[in-house]
mmCIF file of C-alpha atoms in Angstrom:
data_model
loop_
_atom_site.group_PDB
_atom_site.id
_atom_site.type_symbol
_atom_site.label_atom_id
_atom_site.label_comp_id
_atom_site.label_asym_id
_atom_site.label_seq_id
_atom_site.Cartn_x
_atom_site.Cartn_y
_atom_site.Cartn_z
ATOM 1 C CA MET R 146 17.720 24.445 -11.903
ATOM 2 C CA ALA R 147 14.117 23.517 -11.535
ATOM 3 C CA ALA R 148 12.657 21.016 -14.201
ATOM 4 C CA THR R 149 10.609 22.596 -16.876
ATOM 5 C CA ILE R 150 7.064 21.348 -18.433
ATOM 6 C CA LYS R 151 9.035 20.711 -21.605
ATOM 7 C CA GLN R 152 11.226 18.442 -19.724
ATOM 8 C CA VAL R 153 8.360 16.504 -18.224
ATOM 9 C CA ALA R 154 6.792 16.420 -21.690
ATOM 10 C CA ALA R 155 9.877 14.608 -23.108
ATOM 11 C CA ALA R 156 10.228 12.061 -20.204
ATOM 12 C CA ALA R 157 6.865 11.079 -20.461
ATOM 13 C CA GLY R 158 6.610 10.800 -24.137
ATOM 14 C CA VAL R 159 3.845 13.390 -24.571
ATOM 15 C CA GLY R 160 3.179 17.050 -25.653
ATOM 16 C CA ILE R 161 3.402 20.051 -23.337
ATOM 17 C CA ALA R 162 -0.539 20.198 -23.721
ATOM 18 C CA THR R 163 -0.908 16.723 -22.242
ATOM 19 C CA VAL R 164 1.238 17.937 -19.303
ATOM 20 C CA SER R 165 -0.875 21.060 -18.892
ATOM 21 C CA ARG R 166 -3.977 19.162 -18.745
ATOM 22 C CA VAL R 167 -2.866 16.563 -16.300
ATOM 23 C CA PHE R 168 -1.822 19.419 -13.701
ATOM 24 C CA SER R 169 -4.545 21.628 -14.693
ATOM 25 C CA GLY R 170 -7.438 19.307 -14.687
ATOM 26 C CA ALA R 171 -8.612 21.048 -17.935
ATOM 27 C CA GLY R 172 -9.485 18.300 -20.568
ATOM 28 C CA PRO R 173 -9.427 14.541 -20.872
ATOM 29 C CA VAL R 174 -6.423 12.508 -20.340
ATOM 30 C CA SER R 175 -6.297 8.604 -19.919
ATOM 31 C CA ALA R 176 -5.577 7.110 -16.662
ATOM 32 C CA ALA R 177 -2.301 5.438 -18.249
ATOM 33 C CA THR R 178 -1.132 8.960 -19.574
ATOM 34 C CA ARG R 179 -1.786 10.784 -16.489
ATOM 35 C CA GLU R 180 0.060 8.090 -14.557
ATOM 36 C CA ARG R 181 2.989 8.335 -16.833
ATOM 37 C CA VAL R 182 3.084 12.189 -16.749
ATOM 38 C CA LEU R 183 2.892 12.140 -12.618
ATOM 39 C CA ALA R 184 5.540 9.742 -12.688
ATOM 40 C CA ALA R 185 7.766 11.884 -14.984
ATOM 41 C CA ALA R 186 7.158 14.785 -12.841
ATOM 42 C CA ARG R 187 8.044 13.093 -9.534
ATOM 43 C CA GLU R 188 11.291 11.605 -11.120
ATOM 44 C CA LEU R 189 12.189 15.157 -12.241
ATOM 45 C CA ASP R 190 10.979 16.796 -8.935
ATOM 46 C CA TYR R 191 8.899 19.019 -11.308
ATOM 47 C CA ARG R 192 6.791 21.746 -9.384
ATOM 48 C CA PRO R 193 4.153 23.641 -11.452
ATOM 49 C CA SER R 194 3.766 27.083 -10.972
ATOM 50 C CA ALA R 195 0.772 27.868 -8.569
ATOM 51 C CA ALA R 196 0.846 31.500 -9.736
ATOM 52 C CA ALA R 197 0.641 30.444 -13.623
ATOM 53 C CA ARG R 198 -2.229 28.318 -12.959
ATOM 54 C CA SER R 199 -4.128 31.087 -11.026
ATOM 55 C CA LEU R 200 -3.838 33.369 -13.922
ATOM 56 C CA LYS R 201 -5.133 30.935 -16.317
ATOM 57 C CA THR R 202 -7.957 29.466 -14.238
ATOM 58 C CA ARG R 203 -8.693 32.901 -12.643
ATOM 59 C CA ARG R 204 -8.842 31.690 -8.998
ATOM 60 C CA ALA R 205 -6.493 31.739 -5.997
ATOM 61 C CA GLY R 206 -5.695 28.290 -6.060
ATOM 62 C CA GLY R 207 -5.314 25.625 -3.745
ATOM 63 C CA LEU R 208 -7.551 23.348 -1.959
ATOM 64 C CA GLY R 209 -9.481 23.783 1.487
ATOM 65 C CA LEU R 210 -9.772 20.647 3.714
ATOM 66 C CA ILE R 211 -12.227 20.566 6.710
ATOM 67 C CA VAL R 212 -11.966 17.350 8.965
ATOM 68 C CA PRO R 213 -13.712 16.959 12.372
ATOM 69 C CA ASP R 214 -10.298 15.989 14.267
ATOM 70 C CA VAL R 215 -6.771 15.720 12.684
ATOM 71 C CA THR R 216 -5.825 13.658 15.456
ATOM 72 C CA GLU R 217 -8.624 10.867 14.939
ATOM 73 C CA PRO R 218 -6.934 7.543 13.109
ATOM 74 C CA PHE R 219 -9.236 7.526 10.202
ATOM 75 C CA GLY R 220 -9.350 11.509 9.844
ATOM 76 C CA ALA R 221 -5.566 11.877 10.120
ATOM 77 C CA ALA R 222 -5.178 8.990 7.310
ATOM 78 C CA LEU R 223 -7.652 11.018 5.144
ATOM 79 C CA VAL R 224 -5.703 14.134 5.568
ATOM 80 C CA ALA R 225 -2.458 12.354 4.551
ATOM 81 C CA GLY R 226 -4.378 10.793 1.308
ATOM 82 C CA VAL R 227 -5.164 14.580 0.093
ATOM 83 C CA LEU R 228 -2.023 15.625 0.895
ATOM 84 C CA ASP R 229 -0.317 13.096 -1.195
ATOM 85 C CA CYS R 230 -2.677 13.750 -4.017
ATOM 86 C CA ALA R 231 -2.457 17.593 -3.903
ATOM 87 C CA ARG R 232 1.292 17.211 -3.841
ATOM 88 C CA SER R 233 1.206 15.231 -7.113
ATOM 89 C CA LEU R 234 -0.668 17.906 -8.632
ATOM 90 C CA GLY R 235 0.987 20.842 -7.216
ATOM 91 C CA GLU R 236 -1.626 22.110 -5.282
ATOM 92 C CA HIS R 237 -1.349 23.259 -1.597
ATOM 93 C CA VAL R 238 -3.807 22.507 1.125
ATOM 94 C CA LEU R 239 -5.317 24.775 3.848
ATOM 95 C CA LEU R 240 -6.571 22.699 6.598
ATOM 96 C CA ASP R 241 -8.614 23.234 9.444
ATOM 97 C CA ALA R 242 -10.615 21.010 11.983
ATOM 98 C CA SER R 243 -14.427 21.683 12.937
ATOM 99 C CA GLN R 244 -14.617 19.268 15.926
ATOM 100 C CA GLY R 245 -17.867 18.254 14.260
ATOM 101 C CA ASP R 246 -19.453 21.574 15.150
ATOM 102 C CA PRO R 247 -21.818 22.736 12.486
ATOM 103 C CA ALA R 248 -21.206 26.457 13.615
ATOM 104 C CA ARG R 249 -17.442 26.085 13.797
ATOM 105 C CA GLU R 250 -17.611 24.387 10.201
ATOM 106 C CA ALA R 251 -19.794 27.294 8.824
ATOM 107 C CA GLU R 252 -16.843 29.859 10.265
ATOM 108 C CA ILE R 253 -14.247 27.766 8.580
ATOM 109 C CA VAL R 254 -15.849 27.671 5.245
ATOM 110 C CA GLU R 255 -16.574 31.399 5.018
ATOM 111 C CA ARG R 256 -12.838 31.980 6.040
ATOM 112 C CA MET R 257 -11.648 29.686 3.267
ATOM 113 C CA ARG R 258 -14.016 31.303 0.478
ATOM 114 C CA ALA R 259 -12.709 34.650 1.514
ATOM 115 C CA GLN R 260 -9.037 33.430 1.287
ATOM 116 C CA GLY R 261 -9.942 32.359 -2.202
ATOM 117 C CA VAL R 262 -9.319 28.724 -2.354
ATOM 118 C CA GLY R 263 -10.175 26.926 -5.668
ATOM 119 C CA GLY R 264 -12.261 24.107 -3.907
ATOM 120 C CA ILE R 265 -13.341 22.713 -0.573
ATOM 121 C CA ILE R 266 -13.103 19.145 0.720
ATOM 122 C CA ALA R 267 -14.770 18.392 3.695
ATOM 123 C CA VAL R 268 -16.086 15.510 6.114
ATOM 124 C CA PRO R 269 -19.426 17.546 6.748
ATOM 125 C CA ALA R 270 -20.712 18.146 10.352
ATOM 126 C CA GLY R 271 -24.290 17.682 9.175
ATOM 127 C CA ASP R 272 -25.809 21.196 8.401
ATOM 128 C CA PRO R 273 -26.799 21.294 4.856
ATOM 129 C CA GLU R 274 -27.374 25.083 4.897
ATOM 130 C CA THR R 275 -23.695 25.588 5.454
ATOM 131 C CA TRP R 276 -23.128 24.173 2.050
ATOM 132 C CA ARG R 277 -26.074 25.350 -0.192
ATOM 133 C CA PRO R 278 -24.901 28.859 -0.611
ATOM 134 C CA VAL R 279 -21.035 27.705 -1.392
ATOM 135 C CA VAL R 280 -22.382 25.555 -4.098
ATOM 136 C CA ARG R 281 -24.808 27.915 -5.555
ATOM 137 C CA ALA R 282 -21.541 30.236 -5.771
ATOM 138 C CA GLY R 283 -20.131 27.716 -7.876
ATOM 139 C CA THR R 284 -17.350 26.878 -5.511
ATOM 140 C CA THR R 285 -16.156 23.398 -5.992
ATOM 141 C CA VAL R 286 -17.081 20.969 -2.856
ATOM 142 C CA VAL R 287 -16.273 17.444 -2.487
ATOM 143 C CA PHE R 288 -17.440 15.532 0.612
ATOM 144 C CA ALA R 289 -15.387 12.763 1.968
ATOM 145 C CA ASP R 290 -16.571 9.960 4.625
ATOM 146 C CA ARG R 291 -19.732 11.281 4.640
ATOM 147 C CA ALA R 292 -22.619 12.645 2.306
ATOM 148 C CA LEU R 293 -25.327 14.973 3.082
ATOM 149 C CA PRO R 294 -28.765 13.543 1.492
ATOM 150 C CA GLU R 295 -30.005 17.025 1.056
ATOM 151 C CA LEU R 296 -27.130 17.650 -1.064
ATOM 152 C CA PRO R 297 -27.100 14.832 -3.558
ATOM 153 C CA ARG R 298 -25.362 16.347 -6.517
ATOM 154 C CA VAL R 299 -22.387 17.260 -4.289
ATOM 155 C CA PRO R 300 -19.595 14.646 -5.158
ATOM 156 C CA ALA R 301 -18.582 12.393 -2.489
ATOM 157 C CA VAL R 302 -15.829 9.813 -1.646
ATOM 158 C CA LEU R 303 -17.079 7.200 0.883
ATOM 159 C CA THR R 304 -16.163 3.467 1.944
ATOM 160 C CA ASP R 305 -18.732 0.946 1.433
ATOM 161 C CA ASP R 306 -19.540 0.804 5.352
ATOM 162 C CA ALA R 307 -22.915 -1.179 4.650
ATOM 163 C CA SER R 308 -20.933 -3.985 2.858
ATOM 164 C CA GLY R 309 -18.587 -4.210 5.607
ATOM 165 C CA VAL R 310 -21.161 -4.292 8.411
ATOM 166 C CA ARG R 311 -23.087 -6.703 6.307
ATOM 167 C CA SER R 312 -19.788 -9.023 5.763
ATOM 168 C CA LEU R 313 -19.186 -8.616 9.682
ATOM 169 C CA THR R 314 -22.707 -9.500 10.756
ATOM 170 C CA GLU R 315 -22.910 -12.460 8.542
ATOM 171 C CA TYR R 316 -19.387 -13.677 10.152
ATOM 172 C CA LEU R 317 -21.106 -13.683 13.433
ATOM 173 C CA VAL R 318 -24.198 -15.153 12.811
ATOM 174 C CA GLY R 319 -22.194 -17.953 10.871
ATOM 175 C CA LEU R 320 -20.307 -18.640 14.199
ATOM 176 C CA GLY R 321 -23.638 -19.314 15.906
ATOM 177 C CA HIS R 322 -24.428 -15.875 17.566
ATOM 178 C CA ARG R 323 -27.923 -14.729 17.818
ATOM 179 C CA ARG R 324 -27.868 -12.088 20.519
ATOM 180 C CA ILE R 325 -25.652 -9.768 18.767
ATOM 181 C CA ALA R 326 -25.534 -6.402 20.229
ATOM 182 C CA PHE R 327 -25.003 -3.399 17.969
ATOM 183 C CA LEU R 328 -23.058 -0.505 19.745
ATOM 184 C CA GLY R 329 -23.290 2.763 18.075
ATOM 185 C CA ALA R 330 -26.533 3.470 16.879
ATOM 186 C CA THR R 331 -28.249 6.727 16.134
ATOM 187 C CA GLY R 332 -30.115 8.372 18.972
ATOM 188 C CA PRO R 333 -34.033 8.110 19.203
ATOM 189 C CA GLY R 334 -35.958 10.162 16.644
ATOM 190 C CA ARG R 335 -32.996 10.197 14.336
ATOM 191 C CA PRO R 336 -32.622 8.242 11.187
ATOM 192 C CA ALA R 337 -30.507 5.148 11.070
ATOM 193 C CA ASP R 338 -27.138 5.559 9.549
ATOM 194 C CA ALA R 339 -25.686 3.301 6.948
ATOM 195 C CA ARG R 340 -24.043 1.055 9.363
ATOM 196 C CA GLU R 341 -27.116 0.531 11.557
ATOM 197 C CA ARG R 342 -29.420 -0.193 8.512
ATOM 198 C CA ALA R 343 -27.065 -2.811 7.178
ATOM 199 C CA PHE R 344 -27.034 -4.637 10.413
ATOM 200 C CA ARG R 345 -30.752 -4.625 10.758
ATOM 201 C CA ALA R 346 -31.258 -5.825 7.171
ATOM 202 C CA THR R 347 -28.509 -8.648 7.473
ATOM 203 C CA LEU R 348 -30.083 -9.709 10.329
ATOM 204 C CA GLU R 349 -33.268 -10.074 8.942
ATOM 205 C CA GLY R 350 -31.914 -11.414 5.846
ATOM 206 C CA LEU R 351 -30.746 -14.202 7.808
ATOM 207 C CA ARG R 352 -34.039 -14.516 9.820
ATOM 208 C CA VAL R 353 -32.411 -13.526 13.181
ATOM 209 C CA PRO R 354 -34.737 -11.421 15.114
ATOM 210 C CA VAL R 355 -33.599 -7.753 15.813
ATOM 211 C CA ASP R 356 -33.561 -7.283 19.667
ATOM 212 C CA GLU R 357 -34.244 -3.531 19.849
ATOM 213 C CA GLU R 358 -32.686 -3.361 23.346
ATOM 214 C CA LEU R 359 -29.221 -4.631 22.133
ATOM 215 C CA VAL R 360 -29.424 -1.711 19.382
ATOM 216 C CA VAL R 361 -27.792 0.980 21.800
ATOM 217 C CA ALA R 362 -27.253 4.498 20.736
ATOM 218 C CA ALA R 363 -23.814 5.964 21.607
ATOM 219 C CA ARG R 364 -22.016 9.396 20.237
ATOM 220 C CA PRO R 365 -18.502 9.225 18.932
ATOM 221 C CA GLU R 366 -17.217 10.361 22.066
ATOM 222 C CA ARG R 367 -15.254 8.283 24.813
ATOM 223 C CA ASP R 368 -17.616 9.224 27.642
ATOM 224 C CA SER R 369 -20.908 8.308 25.536
ATOM 225 C CA ALA R 370 -19.181 5.357 24.218
ATOM 226 C CA TYR R 371 -18.005 3.942 27.769
ATOM 227 C CA ALA R 372 -21.463 4.537 29.297
ATOM 228 C CA ALA R 373 -23.203 3.026 26.502
ATOM 229 C CA ALA R 374 -20.809 -0.015 26.660
ATOM 230 C CA ALA R 375 -21.099 -0.391 30.513
ATOM 231 C CA GLY R 376 -25.071 -0.085 30.213
ATOM 232 C CA LEU R 377 -25.268 -2.679 27.726
ATOM 233 C CA LEU R 378 -22.740 -5.292 29.085
ATOM 234 C CA GLN R 379 -24.472 -4.796 32.665
ATOM 235 C CA ALA R 380 -28.035 -5.059 31.771
ATOM 236 C CA ARG R 381 -27.808 -7.863 29.258
ATOM 237 C CA ALA R 382 -25.594 -10.795 30.333
ATOM 238 C CA ASP R 383 -27.015 -12.722 27.712
ATOM 239 C CA VAL R 384 -25.152 -10.946 24.788
ATOM 240 C CA THR R 385 -22.797 -13.211 23.156
ATOM 241 C CA ALA R 386 -21.380 -10.800 20.832
ATOM 242 C CA VAL R 387 -20.873 -7.215 20.336
ATOM 243 C CA LEU R 388 -20.588 -5.285 17.030
ATOM 244 C CA ALA R 389 -19.209 -1.765 17.636
ATOM 245 C CA ALA R 390 -19.748 0.755 14.902
ATOM 246 C CA GLY R 391 -16.522 2.543 15.248
ATOM 247 C CA HIS R 392 -13.229 2.488 17.150
ATOM 248 C CA LEU R 393 -14.187 4.589 19.986
ATOM 249 C CA VAL R 394 -17.251 2.147 20.973
ATOM 250 C CA GLY R 395 -15.002 -0.741 20.148
ATOM 251 C CA GLU R 396 -12.434 0.597 22.629
ATOM 252 C CA ALA R 397 -15.143 1.015 25.370
ATOM 253 C CA ALA R 398 -16.471 -2.602 24.792
ATOM 254 C CA VAL R 399 -13.086 -3.951 25.356
ATOM 255 C CA LEU R 400 -12.518 -2.065 28.472
ATOM 256 C CA VAL R 401 -15.853 -2.447 30.016
ATOM 257 C CA ALA R 402 -15.570 -6.310 29.183
ATOM 258 C CA ARG R 403 -12.111 -6.178 31.127
ATOM 259 C CA GLU R 404 -13.750 -4.422 33.940
ATOM 260 C CA LEU R 405 -16.441 -6.866 34.333
ATOM 261 C CA ASP R 406 -14.076 -9.658 34.125
ATOM 262 C CA LEU R 407 -15.730 -10.910 30.980
ATOM 263 C CA ARG R 408 -13.157 -13.091 28.780
ATOM 264 C CA VAL R 409 -12.788 -12.042 25.077
ATOM 265 C CA PRO R 410 -13.893 -14.154 23.023
ATOM 266 C CA ALA R 411 -14.914 -16.923 25.464
ATOM 267 C CA ASP R 412 -17.668 -15.069 27.400
ATOM 268 C CA VAL R 413 -18.466 -12.381 24.493
ATOM 269 C CA SER R 414 -17.000 -11.800 21.179
ATOM 270 C CA ILE R 415 -16.210 -8.497 20.196
ATOM 271 C CA ALA R 416 -15.577 -6.738 16.712
ATOM 272 C CA MET R 417 -15.748 -3.563 15.088
ATOM 273 C CA VAL R 418 -15.744 -0.854 12.185
ATOM 274 C CA ASP R 419 -12.372 0.608 11.716
ATOM 275 C CA ASP R 420 -9.239 -1.289 11.697
ATOM 276 C CA VAL R 421 -7.120 1.036 13.714
ATOM 277 C CA ALA R 422 -3.489 0.188 14.549
ATOM 278 C CA TRP R 423 -4.463 -0.895 18.463
ATOM 279 C CA ALA R 424 -6.901 -3.560 17.478
ATOM 280 C CA GLU R 425 -4.094 -5.722 16.271
ATOM 281 C CA LEU R 426 -2.272 -5.140 19.687
ATOM 282 C CA CYS R 427 -5.084 -6.120 21.670
ATOM 283 C CA ASP R 428 -5.220 -9.240 23.355
ATOM 284 C CA PRO R 429 -6.693 -11.057 21.934
ATOM 285 C CA PRO R 430 -6.514 -9.023 18.592
ATOM 286 C CA LEU R 431 -9.749 -7.589 17.319
ATOM 287 C CA THR R 432 -11.850 -8.738 14.286
ATOM 288 C CA ALA R 433 -12.525 -5.465 12.389
ATOM 289 C CA VAL R 434 -13.687 -3.973 9.149
ATOM 290 C CA ALA R 435 -10.825 -2.136 7.514
ATOM 291 C CA ARG R 436 -11.733 1.132 5.599
ATOM 292 C CA SER R 437 -8.745 3.262 3.950
ATOM 293 C CA GLY R 438 -8.890 6.985 4.957
ATOM 294 C CA HIS R 439 -5.870 7.619 2.935
ATOM 295 C CA ALA R 440 -7.905 6.381 -0.014
ATOM 296 C CA VAL R 441 -10.776 8.439 0.467
ATOM 297 C CA GLY R 442 -8.835 11.611 0.781
ATOM 298 C CA TYR R 443 -6.649 10.608 -2.190
ATOM 299 C CA HIS R 444 -9.786 10.277 -4.372
ATOM 300 C CA ALA R 445 -11.669 13.227 -2.895
ATOM 301 C CA CYS R 446 -8.760 15.291 -3.722
ATOM 302 C CA GLU R 447 -8.679 13.834 -7.324
ATOM 303 C CA THR R 448 -12.281 14.652 -7.660
ATOM 304 C CA ALA R 449 -11.864 18.148 -6.622
ATOM 305 C CA ALA R 450 -9.328 18.853 -8.935
ATOM 306 C CA ARG R 451 -11.247 17.794 -12.135
ATOM 307 C CA GLU R 452 -13.237 19.774 -14.426
ATOM 308 C CA PRO R 453 -16.846 20.566 -13.266
ATOM 309 C CA SER R 454 -18.209 18.499 -16.298
ATOM 310 C CA ARG R 455 -16.179 15.281 -15.457
ATOM 311 C CA ARG R 456 -16.877 15.671 -11.829
ATOM 312 C CA ALA R 457 -20.729 15.098 -11.751
ATOM 313 C CA ALA R 458 -21.699 11.448 -10.574
ATOM 314 C CA PRO R 459 -25.127 9.770 -10.115
ATOM 315 C CA GLY R 460 -23.859 8.691 -6.715
ATOM 316 C CA PRO R 461 -21.033 8.676 -4.124
ATOM 317 C CA LEU R 462 -17.913 6.899 -4.956
ATOM 318 C CA LEU R 463 -17.759 3.820 -2.682
ATOM 319 C CA LEU R 464 -14.374 2.289 -1.945
ATOM 320 C CA PRO R 465 -14.341 -1.326 -0.906
ATOM 321 C CA THR R 466 -13.963 -2.578 2.847
ATOM 322 C CA GLU R 467 -12.326 -5.515 3.986
ATOM 323 C CA LEU R 468 -13.078 -8.013 6.806
ATOM 324 C CA VAL R 469 -10.056 -8.775 8.926
ATOM 325 C CA ILE R 470 -10.682 -11.678 10.951
ATOM 326 C CA ARG R 471 -8.586 -12.098 14.064
ATOM 327 C CA GLY R 472 -8.880 -13.774 17.468
ATOM 328 C CA SER R 473 -11.588 -11.836 19.453
ATOM 329 C CA CYS R 474 -14.551 -13.824 18.112
ATOM 330 C CA ARG R 475 -15.547 -17.172 18.366
ATOM 331 C CA PRO R 476 -18.862 -19.332 18.620
ATOM 332 C CA PRO R 477 -20.970 -18.657 21.498
ATOM 333 C CA ARG R 478 -20.166 -20.885 24.850
ATOM 334 C CA GLY R 479 -21.641 -24.352 24.565
ATOM 335 C CA ARG R 480 -21.365 -24.297 20.648
ATOM 336 C CA SER R 481 -18.206 -25.836 18.481
ATOM 337 C CA VAL R 482 -16.529 -24.366 15.778
ATOM 338 C CA ARG R 483 -18.244 -27.460 13.932
ATOM 339 C CA GLU R 484 -21.349 -26.815 14.947
ATOM 340 C CA ALA R 485 -21.276 -23.294 14.022
ATOM 341 C CA GLY R 486 -20.112 -24.208 10.582
ATOM 342 C CA THR R 487 -22.971 -26.925 10.161
ATOM 343 C CA SER R 488 -25.386 -24.188 11.074
ATOM 344 C CA ARG R 489 -23.943 -21.777 8.716
ATOM 345 C CA ALA R 490 -24.027 -24.434 5.703
ATOM 346 C CA ARG R 491 -27.961 -24.938 6.183
#
C-alpha cells in the first residue's frame, strides 16, 4: 500500500500541514525540517499526488526544462540535478533541447506553456524577447548556467566562473607565464563574457600586459574551436600557456598541440574551464576549473518550486568553483619551479 502524507508526518515528527508546505512550496519551512521531511518521504517511498496539487494550485504541474544539448557533459549533469530535485519534490519534468537556437527555443517555450507546465528552467539561448512575454504572463522562469542581463529580475543559478578563471590565471602567472593565450573569447563587436572579463582583469591586476592577439574568439563548436586553436598555436610560437574557456576549446588545444609536436607541459601549458571526465585521462592530466552542473540543476529546480514571494533575489545565486591542479601546467621553459615561486612571492 502506498505511503500517506500522515505517515510521512509521523516519521518526520511534524504536522501534516508542514509536510504539505514542503511538497507544495506554499509557506515557510526551515532547511532542517525540510530535509527531515524529504528523508522520511524517501524512506517511505512517498509519492505526492500530482492531481491533488494541480487542483490546489490551479496549474497543470510539472516543470519544463530547456538545455542546449543533453549530450554535452555540463548540460547532462544539469539535467540530472533537476531530475533528482524534481523527484524529491514529486514533480515531473518535460525536457527538450534548443541546440542554442533562439528560434527553436521560442517554439519549445510556447509548446511547454500550451501544455500547462507550472514553471520553466532554461539555459537561455540568448534572446530576451523569447522570455519577456512569458515573465509578463506570470509563468515561473528560472535561468540556469546563463543569465540574461536584459531580464535582471528572473532568478538565475550560475557557477562563479569569474572566480574560477581568476584562480586559474593567478596560478599560471604564479608559475611564471606571461604570454598566456585565452582561447574561447567572444567575437568582435560583442561584449566580453564573465570568463574573458575575469581573465583580462586578473592580468591587469597582476600588472601583466594583455596581448590582444592572444585573446582568440572561438564558438563552442568543435570545428570553430579547432580552427581557433590551430590558428593561435601556429601563428604564435612564443605562447607558453593556453587558458581554454571551455572543454571544447580545451580539447582542441590538446589535439592541435599534439599535431604540432608541442609537448604538454614542457613546450606549452594547457588548462581549461570545466573538469570533464576526459581531463583526468589525458597524458598528462589537465588542470581545470571544476563546475558542478548537478548542483546548478538541483538549485534551479528548488528555486522554481518556491513561492514567488520567496523566489526574488537581488542577483543570481553563484555556486563555487574549484581549481583542480594536475600535470598539464609547469613553469615556462628555462624557468624552474623555485624561480616561479620566488617571483610569485614578490
